Short mmCIF file of C-alpha atoms in Angstrom, two decimals:
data_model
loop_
_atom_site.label_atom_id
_atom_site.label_comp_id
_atom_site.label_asym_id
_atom_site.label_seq_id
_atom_site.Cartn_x
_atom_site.Cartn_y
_atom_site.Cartn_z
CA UNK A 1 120.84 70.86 37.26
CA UNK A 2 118.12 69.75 40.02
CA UNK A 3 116.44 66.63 39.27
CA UNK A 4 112.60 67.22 38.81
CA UNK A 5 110.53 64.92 41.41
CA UNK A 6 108.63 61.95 40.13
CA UNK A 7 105.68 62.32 38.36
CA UNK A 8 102.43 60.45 38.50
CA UNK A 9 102.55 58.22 36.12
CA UNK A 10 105.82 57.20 38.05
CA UNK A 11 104.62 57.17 41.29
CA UNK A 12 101.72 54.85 39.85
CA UNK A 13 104.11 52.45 37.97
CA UNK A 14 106.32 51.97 41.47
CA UNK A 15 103.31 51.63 43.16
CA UNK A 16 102.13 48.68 40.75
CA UNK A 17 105.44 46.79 40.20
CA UNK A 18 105.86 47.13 44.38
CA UNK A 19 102.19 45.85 44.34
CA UNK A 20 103.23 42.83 42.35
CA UNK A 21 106.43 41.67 43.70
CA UNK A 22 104.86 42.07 47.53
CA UNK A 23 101.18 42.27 47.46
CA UNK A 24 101.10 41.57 51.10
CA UNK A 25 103.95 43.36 52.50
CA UNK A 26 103.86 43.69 56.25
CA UNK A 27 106.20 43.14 59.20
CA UNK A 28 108.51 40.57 60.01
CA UNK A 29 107.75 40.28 63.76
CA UNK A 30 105.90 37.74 64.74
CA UNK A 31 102.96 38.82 66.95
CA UNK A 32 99.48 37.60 67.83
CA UNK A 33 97.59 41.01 69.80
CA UNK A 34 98.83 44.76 69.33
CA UNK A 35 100.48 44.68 72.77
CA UNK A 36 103.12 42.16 71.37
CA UNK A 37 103.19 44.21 67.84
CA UNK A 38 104.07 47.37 70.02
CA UNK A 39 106.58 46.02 72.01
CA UNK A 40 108.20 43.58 69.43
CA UNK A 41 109.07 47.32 67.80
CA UNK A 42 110.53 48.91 70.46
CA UNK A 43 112.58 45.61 70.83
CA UNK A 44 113.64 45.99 67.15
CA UNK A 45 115.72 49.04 67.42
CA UNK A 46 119.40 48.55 66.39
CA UNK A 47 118.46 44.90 66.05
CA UNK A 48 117.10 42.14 63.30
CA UNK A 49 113.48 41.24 63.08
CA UNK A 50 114.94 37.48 63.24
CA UNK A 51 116.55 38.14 66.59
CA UNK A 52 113.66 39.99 68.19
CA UNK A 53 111.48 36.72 66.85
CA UNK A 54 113.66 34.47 68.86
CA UNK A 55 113.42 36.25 71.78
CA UNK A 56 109.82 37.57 72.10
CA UNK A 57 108.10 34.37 72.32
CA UNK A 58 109.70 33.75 75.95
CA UNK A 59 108.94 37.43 76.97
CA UNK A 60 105.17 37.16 75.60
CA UNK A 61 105.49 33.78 77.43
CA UNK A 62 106.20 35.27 80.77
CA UNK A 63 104.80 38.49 80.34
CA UNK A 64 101.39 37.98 78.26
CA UNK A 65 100.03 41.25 78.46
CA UNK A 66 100.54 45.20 79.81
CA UNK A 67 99.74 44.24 83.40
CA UNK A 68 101.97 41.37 83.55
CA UNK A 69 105.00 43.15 82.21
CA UNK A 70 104.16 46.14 84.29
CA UNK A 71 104.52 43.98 87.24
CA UNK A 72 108.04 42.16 86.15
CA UNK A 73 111.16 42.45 88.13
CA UNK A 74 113.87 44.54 86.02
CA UNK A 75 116.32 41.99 85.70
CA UNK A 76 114.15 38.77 84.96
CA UNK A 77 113.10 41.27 82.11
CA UNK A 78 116.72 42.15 81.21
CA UNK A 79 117.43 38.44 81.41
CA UNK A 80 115.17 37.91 78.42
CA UNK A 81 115.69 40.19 76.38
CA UNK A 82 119.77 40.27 76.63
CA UNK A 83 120.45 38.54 73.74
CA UNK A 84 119.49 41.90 71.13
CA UNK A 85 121.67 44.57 72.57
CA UNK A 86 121.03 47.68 74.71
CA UNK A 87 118.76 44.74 76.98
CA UNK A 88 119.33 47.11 80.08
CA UNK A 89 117.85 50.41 78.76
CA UNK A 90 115.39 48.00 76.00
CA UNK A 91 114.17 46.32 79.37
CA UNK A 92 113.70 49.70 81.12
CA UNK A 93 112.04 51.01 78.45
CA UNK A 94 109.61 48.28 77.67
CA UNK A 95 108.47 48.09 81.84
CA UNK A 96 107.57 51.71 81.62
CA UNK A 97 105.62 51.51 78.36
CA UNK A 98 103.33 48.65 80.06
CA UNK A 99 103.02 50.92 83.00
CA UNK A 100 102.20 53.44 80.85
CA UNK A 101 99.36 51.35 79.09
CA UNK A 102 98.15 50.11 82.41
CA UNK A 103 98.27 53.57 84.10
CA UNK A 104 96.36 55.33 81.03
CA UNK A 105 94.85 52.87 78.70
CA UNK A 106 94.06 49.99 80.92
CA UNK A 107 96.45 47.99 79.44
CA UNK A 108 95.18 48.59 76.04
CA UNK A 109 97.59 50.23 72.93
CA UNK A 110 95.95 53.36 72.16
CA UNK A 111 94.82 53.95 68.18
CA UNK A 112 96.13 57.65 67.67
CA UNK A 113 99.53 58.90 66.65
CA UNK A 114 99.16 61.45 69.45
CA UNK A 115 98.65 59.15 72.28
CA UNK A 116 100.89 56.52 70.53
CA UNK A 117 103.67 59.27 70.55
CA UNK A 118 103.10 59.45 74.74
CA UNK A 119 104.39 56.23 75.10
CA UNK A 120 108.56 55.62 76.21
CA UNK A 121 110.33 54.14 73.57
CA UNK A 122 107.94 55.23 70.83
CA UNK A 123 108.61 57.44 67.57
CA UNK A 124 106.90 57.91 64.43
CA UNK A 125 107.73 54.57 62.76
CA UNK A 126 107.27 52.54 65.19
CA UNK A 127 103.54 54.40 65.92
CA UNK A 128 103.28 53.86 62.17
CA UNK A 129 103.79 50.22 62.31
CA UNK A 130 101.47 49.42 65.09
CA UNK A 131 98.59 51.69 63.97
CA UNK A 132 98.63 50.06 60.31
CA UNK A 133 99.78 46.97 60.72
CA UNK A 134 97.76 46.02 63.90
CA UNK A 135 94.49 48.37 63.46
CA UNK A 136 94.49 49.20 60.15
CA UNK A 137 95.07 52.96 61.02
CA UNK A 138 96.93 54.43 57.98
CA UNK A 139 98.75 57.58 60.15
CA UNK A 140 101.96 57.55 58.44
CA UNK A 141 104.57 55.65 56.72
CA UNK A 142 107.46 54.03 58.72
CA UNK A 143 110.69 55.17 57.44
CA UNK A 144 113.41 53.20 58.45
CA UNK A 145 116.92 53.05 56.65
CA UNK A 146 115.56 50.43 54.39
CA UNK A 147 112.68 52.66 53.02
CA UNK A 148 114.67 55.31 53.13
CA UNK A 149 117.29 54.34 51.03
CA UNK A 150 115.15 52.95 48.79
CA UNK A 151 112.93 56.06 48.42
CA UNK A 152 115.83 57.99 47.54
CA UNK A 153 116.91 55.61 44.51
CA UNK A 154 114.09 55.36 43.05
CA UNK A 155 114.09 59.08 43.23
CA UNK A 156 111.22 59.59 45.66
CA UNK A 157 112.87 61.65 47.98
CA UNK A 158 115.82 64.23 48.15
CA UNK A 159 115.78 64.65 52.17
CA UNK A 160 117.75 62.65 54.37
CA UNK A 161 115.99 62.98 57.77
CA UNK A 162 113.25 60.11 58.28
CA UNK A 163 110.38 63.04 58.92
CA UNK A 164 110.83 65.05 55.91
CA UNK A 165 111.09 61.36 53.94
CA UNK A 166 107.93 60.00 55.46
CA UNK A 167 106.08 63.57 54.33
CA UNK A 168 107.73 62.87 50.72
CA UNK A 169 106.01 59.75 50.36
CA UNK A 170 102.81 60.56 52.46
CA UNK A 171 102.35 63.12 49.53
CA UNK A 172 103.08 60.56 46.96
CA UNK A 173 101.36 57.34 48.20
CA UNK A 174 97.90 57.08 48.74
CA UNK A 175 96.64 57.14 52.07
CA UNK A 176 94.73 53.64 52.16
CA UNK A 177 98.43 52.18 51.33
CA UNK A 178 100.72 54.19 54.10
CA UNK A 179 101.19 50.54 56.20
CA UNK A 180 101.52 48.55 53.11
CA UNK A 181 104.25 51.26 50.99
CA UNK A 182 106.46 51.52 53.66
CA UNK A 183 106.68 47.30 54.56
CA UNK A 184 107.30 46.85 50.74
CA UNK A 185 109.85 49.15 49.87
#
């Protein structure tokens, strides 16, 4: 027998006791502009929010901004960033999404899931977390094994791929709380 989705009233009492237990759910990395949100993320992948934390403020150090990291040398980068696994192609990949920002955006992180999507080293959740944790922009809902093992218990979602999850819960959550849903579960 197939289990019938969630209902509203459900949906509304996850919602509230999620609301309660984290009110202010958001990301572990530590950043201070959307540059160091955005690459903090890619830096995250197959790695803990702790480690990236350690490691980022000697990058950010070094490398303050788009044109600075644009400009760095390969292996001083590499050299940083060592310590969280995959450093060569996480090193590679971070160079070329300042360039990117420098060469397009003046440096700047762009505010659309489109444009976000140009960038190397950047999917859906971690677009998701920079739009609505640094701007605000509610484009989607960051499903990462966390949220998406979570979303299946409590019987949110059936699918297994992170794009069919995140359009489970898009249709589920209100928009104005995308960001917030996805840091708290």
């Amino acid at each position: 027998m197939k289990e019938k989705p969630k209902g509203a009233a459900a949906i509304r009492q996850i919602r509230r006791s999620l609301k309660k237990a984290y009110p202010n759910a958001t990301t572990e990395l530590k950043w201070s502009t959307p540059f160091e949100l955005l690459i903090a993320t890619v830096l995250s992948a197959q790695t803990t929010d702790k480690k990236v934390n350690e490691v980022t403020p000697k990058l950010f150090r070094k490398y303050p901004d788009a044109f600075a990291l644009a400009e760095a040398k390969l292996a001083e980068v590499e050299s940083i960033v060592r310590p969280l696994g995959y450093f060569r192609q996480k090193a590679k990949t971070i160079v070329n999404l300042a360039k990117k920002l420098v060469e397009q955006y003046n440096g700047e992180v762009p505010k659309s899931m489109e444009e976000m999507l140009q960038l190397p080293g950047v999917g859906r959740k971690t677009a998701a977390i920079v739009l609505g944790t640094a701007f605000g922009i509610q484009e989607g809902i960051a499903v990462d094994t966390h949220v998406q093992r979570v979303s299946q218990r409590l019987g949110l979602t059936k699918n297994k791929q992170p794009e069919k999850i995140e359009q489970d819960l898009m249709a589920l959550v209100p928009r104005k709380e995308w960001s917030w849903f996805g840091h708290a579960l």
